[in-house]
Coordinates of N, CA and C in Angstrom, one line a residue:
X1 N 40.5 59.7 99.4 CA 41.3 58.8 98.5 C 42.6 59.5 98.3
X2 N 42.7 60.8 97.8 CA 43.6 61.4 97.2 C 45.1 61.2 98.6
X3 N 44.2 62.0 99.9 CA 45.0 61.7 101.6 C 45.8 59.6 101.3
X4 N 44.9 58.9 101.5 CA 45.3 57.6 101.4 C 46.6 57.7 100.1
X5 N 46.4 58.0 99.1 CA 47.6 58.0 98.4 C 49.1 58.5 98.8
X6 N 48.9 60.3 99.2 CA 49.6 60.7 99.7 C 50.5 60.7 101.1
X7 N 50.0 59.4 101.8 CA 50.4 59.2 103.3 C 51.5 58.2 102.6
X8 N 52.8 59.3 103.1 CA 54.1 58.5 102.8 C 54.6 58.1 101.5
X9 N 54.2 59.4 100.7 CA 54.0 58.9 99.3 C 54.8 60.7 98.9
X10 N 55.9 60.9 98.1 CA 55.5 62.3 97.3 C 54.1 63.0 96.3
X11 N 53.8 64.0 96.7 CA 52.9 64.4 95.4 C 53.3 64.0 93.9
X12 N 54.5 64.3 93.9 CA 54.4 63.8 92.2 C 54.7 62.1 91.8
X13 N 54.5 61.5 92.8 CA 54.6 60.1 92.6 C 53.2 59.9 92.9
X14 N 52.5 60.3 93.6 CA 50.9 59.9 94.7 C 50.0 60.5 93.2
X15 N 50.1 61.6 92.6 CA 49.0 62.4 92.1 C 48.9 61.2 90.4
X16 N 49.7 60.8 89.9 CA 49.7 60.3 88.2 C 48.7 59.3 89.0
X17 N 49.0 58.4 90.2 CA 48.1 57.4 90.2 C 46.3 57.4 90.6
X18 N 46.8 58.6 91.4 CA 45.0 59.4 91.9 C 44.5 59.6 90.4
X19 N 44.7 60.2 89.5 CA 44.2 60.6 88.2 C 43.6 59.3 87.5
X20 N 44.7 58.4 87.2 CA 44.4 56.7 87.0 C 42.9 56.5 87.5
X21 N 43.3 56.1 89.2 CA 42.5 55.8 89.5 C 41.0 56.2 90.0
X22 N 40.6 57.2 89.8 CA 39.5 58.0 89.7 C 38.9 58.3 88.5
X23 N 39.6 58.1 87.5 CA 39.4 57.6 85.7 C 39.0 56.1 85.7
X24 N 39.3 55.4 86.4 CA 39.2 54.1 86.2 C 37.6 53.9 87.0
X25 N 38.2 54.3 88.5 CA 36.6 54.1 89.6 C 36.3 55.8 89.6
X26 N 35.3 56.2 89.3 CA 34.9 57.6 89.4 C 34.1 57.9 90.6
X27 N 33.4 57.0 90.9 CA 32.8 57.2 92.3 C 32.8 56.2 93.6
X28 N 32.0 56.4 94.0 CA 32.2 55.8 95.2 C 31.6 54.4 95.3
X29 N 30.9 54.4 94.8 CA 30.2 52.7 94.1 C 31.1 51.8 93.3
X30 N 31.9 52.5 92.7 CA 32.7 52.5 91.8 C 33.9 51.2 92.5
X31 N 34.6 52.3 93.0 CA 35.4 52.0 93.6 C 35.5 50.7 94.7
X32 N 34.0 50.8 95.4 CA 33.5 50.0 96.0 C 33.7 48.5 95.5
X33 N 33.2 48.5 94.3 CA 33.2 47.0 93.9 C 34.4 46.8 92.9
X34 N 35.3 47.8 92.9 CA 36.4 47.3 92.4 C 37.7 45.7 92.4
X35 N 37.9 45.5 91.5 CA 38.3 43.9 91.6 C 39.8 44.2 92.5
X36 N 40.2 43.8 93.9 CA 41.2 44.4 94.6 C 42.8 44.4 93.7
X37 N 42.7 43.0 92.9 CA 43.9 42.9 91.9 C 43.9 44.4 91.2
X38 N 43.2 44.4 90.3 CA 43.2 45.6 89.6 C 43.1 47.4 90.6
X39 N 43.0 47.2 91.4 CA 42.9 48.2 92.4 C 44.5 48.3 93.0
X40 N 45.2 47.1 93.3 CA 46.0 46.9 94.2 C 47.6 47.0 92.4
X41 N 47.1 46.9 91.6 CA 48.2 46.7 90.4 C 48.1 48.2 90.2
X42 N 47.3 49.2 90.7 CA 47.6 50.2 89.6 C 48.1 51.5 91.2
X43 N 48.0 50.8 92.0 CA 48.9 51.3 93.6 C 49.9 51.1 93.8
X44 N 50.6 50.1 92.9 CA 51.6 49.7 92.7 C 53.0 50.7 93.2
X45 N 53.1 51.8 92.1 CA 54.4 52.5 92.2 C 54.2 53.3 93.7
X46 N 53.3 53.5 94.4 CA 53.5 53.9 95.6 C 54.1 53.3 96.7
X47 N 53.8 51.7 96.4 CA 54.9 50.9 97.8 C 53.1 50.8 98.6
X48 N 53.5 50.2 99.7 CA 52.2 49.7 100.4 C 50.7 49.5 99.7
X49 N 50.8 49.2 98.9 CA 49.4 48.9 97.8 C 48.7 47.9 98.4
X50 N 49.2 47.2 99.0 CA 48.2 46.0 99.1 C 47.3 46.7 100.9
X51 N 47.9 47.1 101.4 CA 47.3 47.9 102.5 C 46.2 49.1 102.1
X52 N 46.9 49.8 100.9 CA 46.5 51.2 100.6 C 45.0 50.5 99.5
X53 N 44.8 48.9 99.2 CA 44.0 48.9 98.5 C 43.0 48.6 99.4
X54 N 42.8 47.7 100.6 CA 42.2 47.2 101.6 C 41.6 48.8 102.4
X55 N 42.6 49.7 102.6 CA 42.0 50.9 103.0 C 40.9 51.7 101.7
X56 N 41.1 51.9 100.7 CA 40.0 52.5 100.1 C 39.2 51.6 99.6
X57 N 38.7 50.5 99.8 CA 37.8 49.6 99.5 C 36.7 49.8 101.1
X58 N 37.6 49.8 101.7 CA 37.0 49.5 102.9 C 36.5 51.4 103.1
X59 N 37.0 52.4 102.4 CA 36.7 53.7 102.8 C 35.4 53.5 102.4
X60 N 35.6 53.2 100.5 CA 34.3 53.6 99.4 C 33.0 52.4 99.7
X61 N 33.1 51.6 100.9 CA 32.0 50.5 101.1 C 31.5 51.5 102.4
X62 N 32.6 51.5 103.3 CA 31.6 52.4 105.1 C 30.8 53.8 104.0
X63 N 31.5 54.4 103.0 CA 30.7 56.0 102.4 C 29.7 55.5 102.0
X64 N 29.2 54.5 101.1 CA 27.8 53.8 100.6 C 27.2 53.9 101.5
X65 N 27.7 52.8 102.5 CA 26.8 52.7 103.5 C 26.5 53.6 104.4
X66 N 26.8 54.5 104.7 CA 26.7 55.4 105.8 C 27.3 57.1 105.2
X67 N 27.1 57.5 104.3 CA 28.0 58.7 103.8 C 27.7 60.0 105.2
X68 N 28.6 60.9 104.9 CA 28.9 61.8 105.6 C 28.0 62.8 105.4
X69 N 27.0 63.7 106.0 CA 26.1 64.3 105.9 C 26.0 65.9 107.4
X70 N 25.8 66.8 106.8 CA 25.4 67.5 107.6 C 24.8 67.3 108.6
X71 N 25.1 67.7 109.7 CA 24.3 67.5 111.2 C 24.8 66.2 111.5
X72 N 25.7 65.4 111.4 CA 25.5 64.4 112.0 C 27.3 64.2 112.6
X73 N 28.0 64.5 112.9 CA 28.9 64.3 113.6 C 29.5 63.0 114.7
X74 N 30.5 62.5 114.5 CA 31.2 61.5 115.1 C 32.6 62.2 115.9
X75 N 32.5 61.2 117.1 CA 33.6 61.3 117.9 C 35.0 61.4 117.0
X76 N 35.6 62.4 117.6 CA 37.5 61.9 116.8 C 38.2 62.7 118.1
X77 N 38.4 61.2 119.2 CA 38.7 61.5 120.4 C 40.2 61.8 120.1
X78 N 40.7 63.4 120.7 CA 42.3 63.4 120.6 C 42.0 64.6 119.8
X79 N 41.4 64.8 119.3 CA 41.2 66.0 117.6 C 40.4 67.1 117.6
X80 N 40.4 68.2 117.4 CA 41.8 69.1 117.2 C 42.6 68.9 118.4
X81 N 42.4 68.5 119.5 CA 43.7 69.1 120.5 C 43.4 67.8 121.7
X82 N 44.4 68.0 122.3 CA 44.1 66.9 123.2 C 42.7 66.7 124.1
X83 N 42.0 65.8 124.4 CA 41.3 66.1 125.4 C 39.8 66.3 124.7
X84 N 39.8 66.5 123.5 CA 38.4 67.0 122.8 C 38.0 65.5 122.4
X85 N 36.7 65.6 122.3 CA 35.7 64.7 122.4 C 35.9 63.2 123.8
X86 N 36.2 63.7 124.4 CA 36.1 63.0 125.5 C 34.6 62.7 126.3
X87 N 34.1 64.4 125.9 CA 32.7 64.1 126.2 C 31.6 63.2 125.4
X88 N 32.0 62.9 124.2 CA 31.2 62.5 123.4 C 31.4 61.2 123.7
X89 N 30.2 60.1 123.6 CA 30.0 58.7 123.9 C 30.5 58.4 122.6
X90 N 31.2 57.0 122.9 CA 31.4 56.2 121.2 C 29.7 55.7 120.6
X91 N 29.6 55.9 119.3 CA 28.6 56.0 118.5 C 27.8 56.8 118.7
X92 N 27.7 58.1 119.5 CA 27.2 59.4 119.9 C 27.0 60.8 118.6
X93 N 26.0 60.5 117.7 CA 25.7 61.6 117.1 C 25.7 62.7 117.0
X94 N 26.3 63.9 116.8 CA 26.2 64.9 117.3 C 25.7 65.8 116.4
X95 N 24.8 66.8 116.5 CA 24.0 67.8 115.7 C 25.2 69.0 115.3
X96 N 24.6 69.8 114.6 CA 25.8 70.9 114.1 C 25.6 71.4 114.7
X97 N 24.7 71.8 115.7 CA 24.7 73.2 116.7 C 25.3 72.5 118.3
X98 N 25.5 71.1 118.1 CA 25.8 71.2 119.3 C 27.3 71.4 119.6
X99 N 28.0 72.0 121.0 CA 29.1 73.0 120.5 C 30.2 72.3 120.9
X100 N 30.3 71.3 121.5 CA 31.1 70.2 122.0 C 32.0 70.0 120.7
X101 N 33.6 70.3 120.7 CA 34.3 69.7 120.2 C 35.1 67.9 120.2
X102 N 35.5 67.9 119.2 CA 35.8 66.3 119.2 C 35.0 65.4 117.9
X103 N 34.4 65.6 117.0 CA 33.3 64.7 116.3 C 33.7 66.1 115.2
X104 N 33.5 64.7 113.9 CA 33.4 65.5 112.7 C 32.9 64.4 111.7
X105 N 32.1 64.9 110.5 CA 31.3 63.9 109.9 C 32.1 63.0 109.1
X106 N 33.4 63.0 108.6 CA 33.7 61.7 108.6 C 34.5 61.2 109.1
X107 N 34.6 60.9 110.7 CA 34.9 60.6 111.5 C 34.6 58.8 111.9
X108 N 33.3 58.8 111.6 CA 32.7 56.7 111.6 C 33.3 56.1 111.0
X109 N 34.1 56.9 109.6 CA 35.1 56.1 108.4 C 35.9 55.7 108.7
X110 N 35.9 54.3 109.0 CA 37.2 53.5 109.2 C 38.5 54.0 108.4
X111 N 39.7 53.7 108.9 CA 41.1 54.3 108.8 C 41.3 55.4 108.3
X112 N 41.0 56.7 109.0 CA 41.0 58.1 108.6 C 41.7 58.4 110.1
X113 N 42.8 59.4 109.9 CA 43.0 60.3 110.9 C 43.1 61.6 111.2
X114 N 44.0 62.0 111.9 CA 44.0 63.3 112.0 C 44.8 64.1 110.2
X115 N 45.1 63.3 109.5 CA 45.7 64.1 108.6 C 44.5 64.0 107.7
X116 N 43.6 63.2 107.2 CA 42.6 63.3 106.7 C 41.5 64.1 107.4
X117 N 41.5 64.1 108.0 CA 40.6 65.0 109.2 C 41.2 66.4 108.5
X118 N 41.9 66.6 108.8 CA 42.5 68.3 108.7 C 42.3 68.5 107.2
X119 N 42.6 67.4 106.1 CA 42.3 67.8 104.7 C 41.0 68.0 104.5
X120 N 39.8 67.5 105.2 CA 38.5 67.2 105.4 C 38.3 68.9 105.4
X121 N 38.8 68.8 106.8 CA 38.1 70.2 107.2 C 38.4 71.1 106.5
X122 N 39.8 71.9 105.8 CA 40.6 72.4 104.8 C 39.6 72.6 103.8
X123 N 39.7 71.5 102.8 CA 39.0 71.5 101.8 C 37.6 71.3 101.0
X124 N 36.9 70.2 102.2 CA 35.7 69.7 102.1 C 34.4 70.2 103.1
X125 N 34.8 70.9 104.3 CA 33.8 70.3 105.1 C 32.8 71.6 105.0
X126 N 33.1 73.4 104.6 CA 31.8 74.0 104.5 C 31.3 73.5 103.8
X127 N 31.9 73.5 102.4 CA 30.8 73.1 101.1 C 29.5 72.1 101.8
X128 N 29.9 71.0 102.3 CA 29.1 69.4 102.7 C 28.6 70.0 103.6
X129 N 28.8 71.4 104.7 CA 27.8 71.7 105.7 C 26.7 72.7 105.1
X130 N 27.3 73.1 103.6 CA 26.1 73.7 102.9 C 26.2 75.3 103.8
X131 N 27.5 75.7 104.1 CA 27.5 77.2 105.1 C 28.3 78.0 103.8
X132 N 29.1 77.2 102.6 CA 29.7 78.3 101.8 C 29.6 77.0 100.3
X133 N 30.0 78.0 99.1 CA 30.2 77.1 97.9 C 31.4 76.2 97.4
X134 N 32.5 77.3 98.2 CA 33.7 77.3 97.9 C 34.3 76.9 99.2
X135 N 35.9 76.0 99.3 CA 36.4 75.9 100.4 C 36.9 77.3 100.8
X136 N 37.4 78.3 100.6 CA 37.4 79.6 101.1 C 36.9 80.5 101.4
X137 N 35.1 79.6 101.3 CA 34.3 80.9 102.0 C 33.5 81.6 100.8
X138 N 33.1 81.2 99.8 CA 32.8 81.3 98.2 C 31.5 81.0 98.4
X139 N 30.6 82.5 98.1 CA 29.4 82.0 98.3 C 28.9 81.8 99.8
X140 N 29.6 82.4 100.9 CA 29.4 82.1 101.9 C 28.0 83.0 102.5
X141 N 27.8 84.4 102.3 CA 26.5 84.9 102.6 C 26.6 86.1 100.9
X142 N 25.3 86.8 101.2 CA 25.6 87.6 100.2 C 25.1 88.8 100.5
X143 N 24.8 89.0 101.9 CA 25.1 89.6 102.6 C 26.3 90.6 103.1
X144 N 26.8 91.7 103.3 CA 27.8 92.0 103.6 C 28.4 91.5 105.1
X145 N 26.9 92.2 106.1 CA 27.3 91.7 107.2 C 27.4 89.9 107.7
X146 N 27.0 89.4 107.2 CA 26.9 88.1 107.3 C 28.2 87.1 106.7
X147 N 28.3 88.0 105.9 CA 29.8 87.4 104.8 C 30.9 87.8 106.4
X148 N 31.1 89.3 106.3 CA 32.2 89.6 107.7 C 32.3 88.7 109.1
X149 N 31.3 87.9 109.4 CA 30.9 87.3 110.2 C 31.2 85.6 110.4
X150 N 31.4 85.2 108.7 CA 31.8 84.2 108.4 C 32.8 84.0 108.0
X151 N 34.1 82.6 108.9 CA 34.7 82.7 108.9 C 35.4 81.2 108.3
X152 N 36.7 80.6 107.3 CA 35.8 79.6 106.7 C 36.7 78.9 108.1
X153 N 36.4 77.1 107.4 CA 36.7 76.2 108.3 C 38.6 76.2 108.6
X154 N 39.1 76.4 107.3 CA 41.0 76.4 106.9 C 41.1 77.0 108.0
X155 N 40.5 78.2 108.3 CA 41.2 79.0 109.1 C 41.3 78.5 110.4
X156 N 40.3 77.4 110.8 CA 40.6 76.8 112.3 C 41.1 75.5 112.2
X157 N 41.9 75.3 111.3 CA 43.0 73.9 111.7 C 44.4 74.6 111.6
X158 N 45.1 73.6 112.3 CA 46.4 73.5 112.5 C 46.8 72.1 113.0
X159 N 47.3 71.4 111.8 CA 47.5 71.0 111.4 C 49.1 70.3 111.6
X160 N 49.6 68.7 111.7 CA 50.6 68.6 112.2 C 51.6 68.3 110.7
X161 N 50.8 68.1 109.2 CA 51.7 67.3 108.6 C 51.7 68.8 107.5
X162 N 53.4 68.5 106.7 CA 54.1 69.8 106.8 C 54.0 70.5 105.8
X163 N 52.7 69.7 104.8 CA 52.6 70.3 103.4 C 51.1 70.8 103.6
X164 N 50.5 70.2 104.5 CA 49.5 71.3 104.9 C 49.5 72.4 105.8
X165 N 50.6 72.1 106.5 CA 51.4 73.5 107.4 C 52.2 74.7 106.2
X166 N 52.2 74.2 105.1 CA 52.9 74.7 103.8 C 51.4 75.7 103.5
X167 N 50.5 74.9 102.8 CA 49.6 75.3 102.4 C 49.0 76.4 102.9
X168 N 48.5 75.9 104.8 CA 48.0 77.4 105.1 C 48.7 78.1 105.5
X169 N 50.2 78.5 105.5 CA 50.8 79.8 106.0 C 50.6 80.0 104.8
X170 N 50.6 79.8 103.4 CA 50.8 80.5 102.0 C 49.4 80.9 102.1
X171 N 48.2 80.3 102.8 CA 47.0 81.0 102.8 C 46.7 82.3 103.7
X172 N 47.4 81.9 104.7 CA 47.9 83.2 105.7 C 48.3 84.5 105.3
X173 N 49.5 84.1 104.8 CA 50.0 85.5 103.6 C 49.5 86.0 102.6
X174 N 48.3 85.3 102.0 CA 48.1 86.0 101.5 C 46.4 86.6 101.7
X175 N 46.2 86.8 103.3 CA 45.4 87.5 104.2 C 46.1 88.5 104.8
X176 N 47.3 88.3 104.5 CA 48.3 89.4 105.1 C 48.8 89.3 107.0
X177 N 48.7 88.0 106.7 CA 48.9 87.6 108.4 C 50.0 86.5 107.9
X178 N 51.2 86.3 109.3 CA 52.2 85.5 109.3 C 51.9 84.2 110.1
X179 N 51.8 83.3 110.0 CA 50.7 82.3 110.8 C 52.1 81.3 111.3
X180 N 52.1 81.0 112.8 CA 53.1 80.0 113.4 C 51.6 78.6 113.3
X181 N 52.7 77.5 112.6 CA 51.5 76.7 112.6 C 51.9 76.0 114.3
X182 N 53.0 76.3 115.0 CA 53.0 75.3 116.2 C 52.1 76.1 117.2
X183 N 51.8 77.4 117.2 CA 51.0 78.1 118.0 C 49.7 78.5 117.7
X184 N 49.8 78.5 116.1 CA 48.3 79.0 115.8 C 48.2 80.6 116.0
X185 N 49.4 81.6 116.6 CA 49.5 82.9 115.8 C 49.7 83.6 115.0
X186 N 49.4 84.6 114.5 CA 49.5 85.1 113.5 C 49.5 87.0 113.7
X187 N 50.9 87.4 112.9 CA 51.4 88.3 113.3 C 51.0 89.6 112.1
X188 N 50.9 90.6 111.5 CA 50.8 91.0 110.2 C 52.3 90.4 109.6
X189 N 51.9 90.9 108.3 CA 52.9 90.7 107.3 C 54.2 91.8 108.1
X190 N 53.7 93.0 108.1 CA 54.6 93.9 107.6 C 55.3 93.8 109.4
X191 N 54.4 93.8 110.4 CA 55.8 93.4 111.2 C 56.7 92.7 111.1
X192 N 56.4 91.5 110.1 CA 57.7 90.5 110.6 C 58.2 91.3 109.6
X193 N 58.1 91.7 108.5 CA 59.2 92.5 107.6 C 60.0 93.4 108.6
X194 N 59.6 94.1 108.9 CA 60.2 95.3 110.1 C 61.1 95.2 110.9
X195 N 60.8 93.7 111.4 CA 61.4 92.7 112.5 C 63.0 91.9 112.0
X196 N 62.4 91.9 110.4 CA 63.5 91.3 110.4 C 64.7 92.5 109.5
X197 N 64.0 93.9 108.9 CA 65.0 94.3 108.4 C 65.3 95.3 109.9
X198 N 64.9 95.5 111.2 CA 65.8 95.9 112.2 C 67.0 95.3 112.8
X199 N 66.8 93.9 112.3 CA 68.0 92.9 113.1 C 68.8 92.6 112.1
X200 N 69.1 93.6 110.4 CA 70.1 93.2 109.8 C 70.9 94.6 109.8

């Protein structure tokens, strides 16, 4: 929901109406059977409302019907990188263990893309695989060795839109790595300091 607001929208224009509207419809039933007028009047200050209301009606009806669950993976041919899920058949379920990239569990959701995809994965997707509590890996083992071994999901997107290219280099730094979001490396902190106070 929150992604659907923010596509093409500022945060501080996109967020007063997310608050509204998740006060008004709190879940997903909710929302579901919301009257589109009153759905589409309070989407208003965004611009595209009548689009943006037809997409979360139509999001919070396919989640009733079919919500997103562990183990169960859908094609998202193109995603992360070119070429992935190519092997996967359309309507092809995929298990967690199986290792084929391309499919992610809310992927069957009609009009989601790669930028919802990447906030999915970012924010939502250990907790819902039940591997950590927290999106950073919170509650991930309680184990030592098993904690070192787990790595969370943020750290394997890269991501094309530029406030979540914002977000994880500021998550980067403060792992103490400098992260290129067009390459996906990551250098320490203190060399790029070094690097850059040699060249002044």
């Amino acid at each position: 929901v929150a992604v659907t607001l923010l596509n093409k929208t500022r945060a501080a224009v996109a967020l007063p109406s997310f608050s509204a509207l998740v006060a008004r419809w709190p879940t997903s039933a909710a929302l579901a059977t919301a009257d589109p007028h009153a759905l589409e009047a309070n989407l208003r200050s965004l611009g595209l409302q009548a689009r943006r209301t037809r997409t979360l009606l139509r999001l919070a009806r396919d989640w009733l019907a079919d919500p997103p669950r562990r183990d169960a993976r859908h094609r998202t041919r193109g995603y992360p990188f070119p070429g992935a899920g190519a092997d996967v058949r359309r309507g092809e379920v995929l298990r967690d263990d199986d290792p084929r990239a391309g499919a992610l569990e809310v992927a069957h959701l009609r009009g989601l893309g790669a930028y919802a995809w990447d906030s999915w994965r970012i924010f939502c997707r250990d907790v819902m695989r039940g591997v950590a509590r927290g999106w950073n890996g919170e509650g991930a083992a309680e184990e030592g060795e098993e904690l070192a071994a787990f790595e969370p999901e943020w750290k394997r997107v890269q991501p094309a839109d530029k406030e979540l290219r914002a977000f994880l280099k500021w998550m980067w730094l403060k792992e103490g790595l400098a992260w290129d979001p067009d390459t996906g490396e990551k250098v320490p902190v203190e060399f790029v300091r070094s690097e850059e106070h040699t060249s002044e």
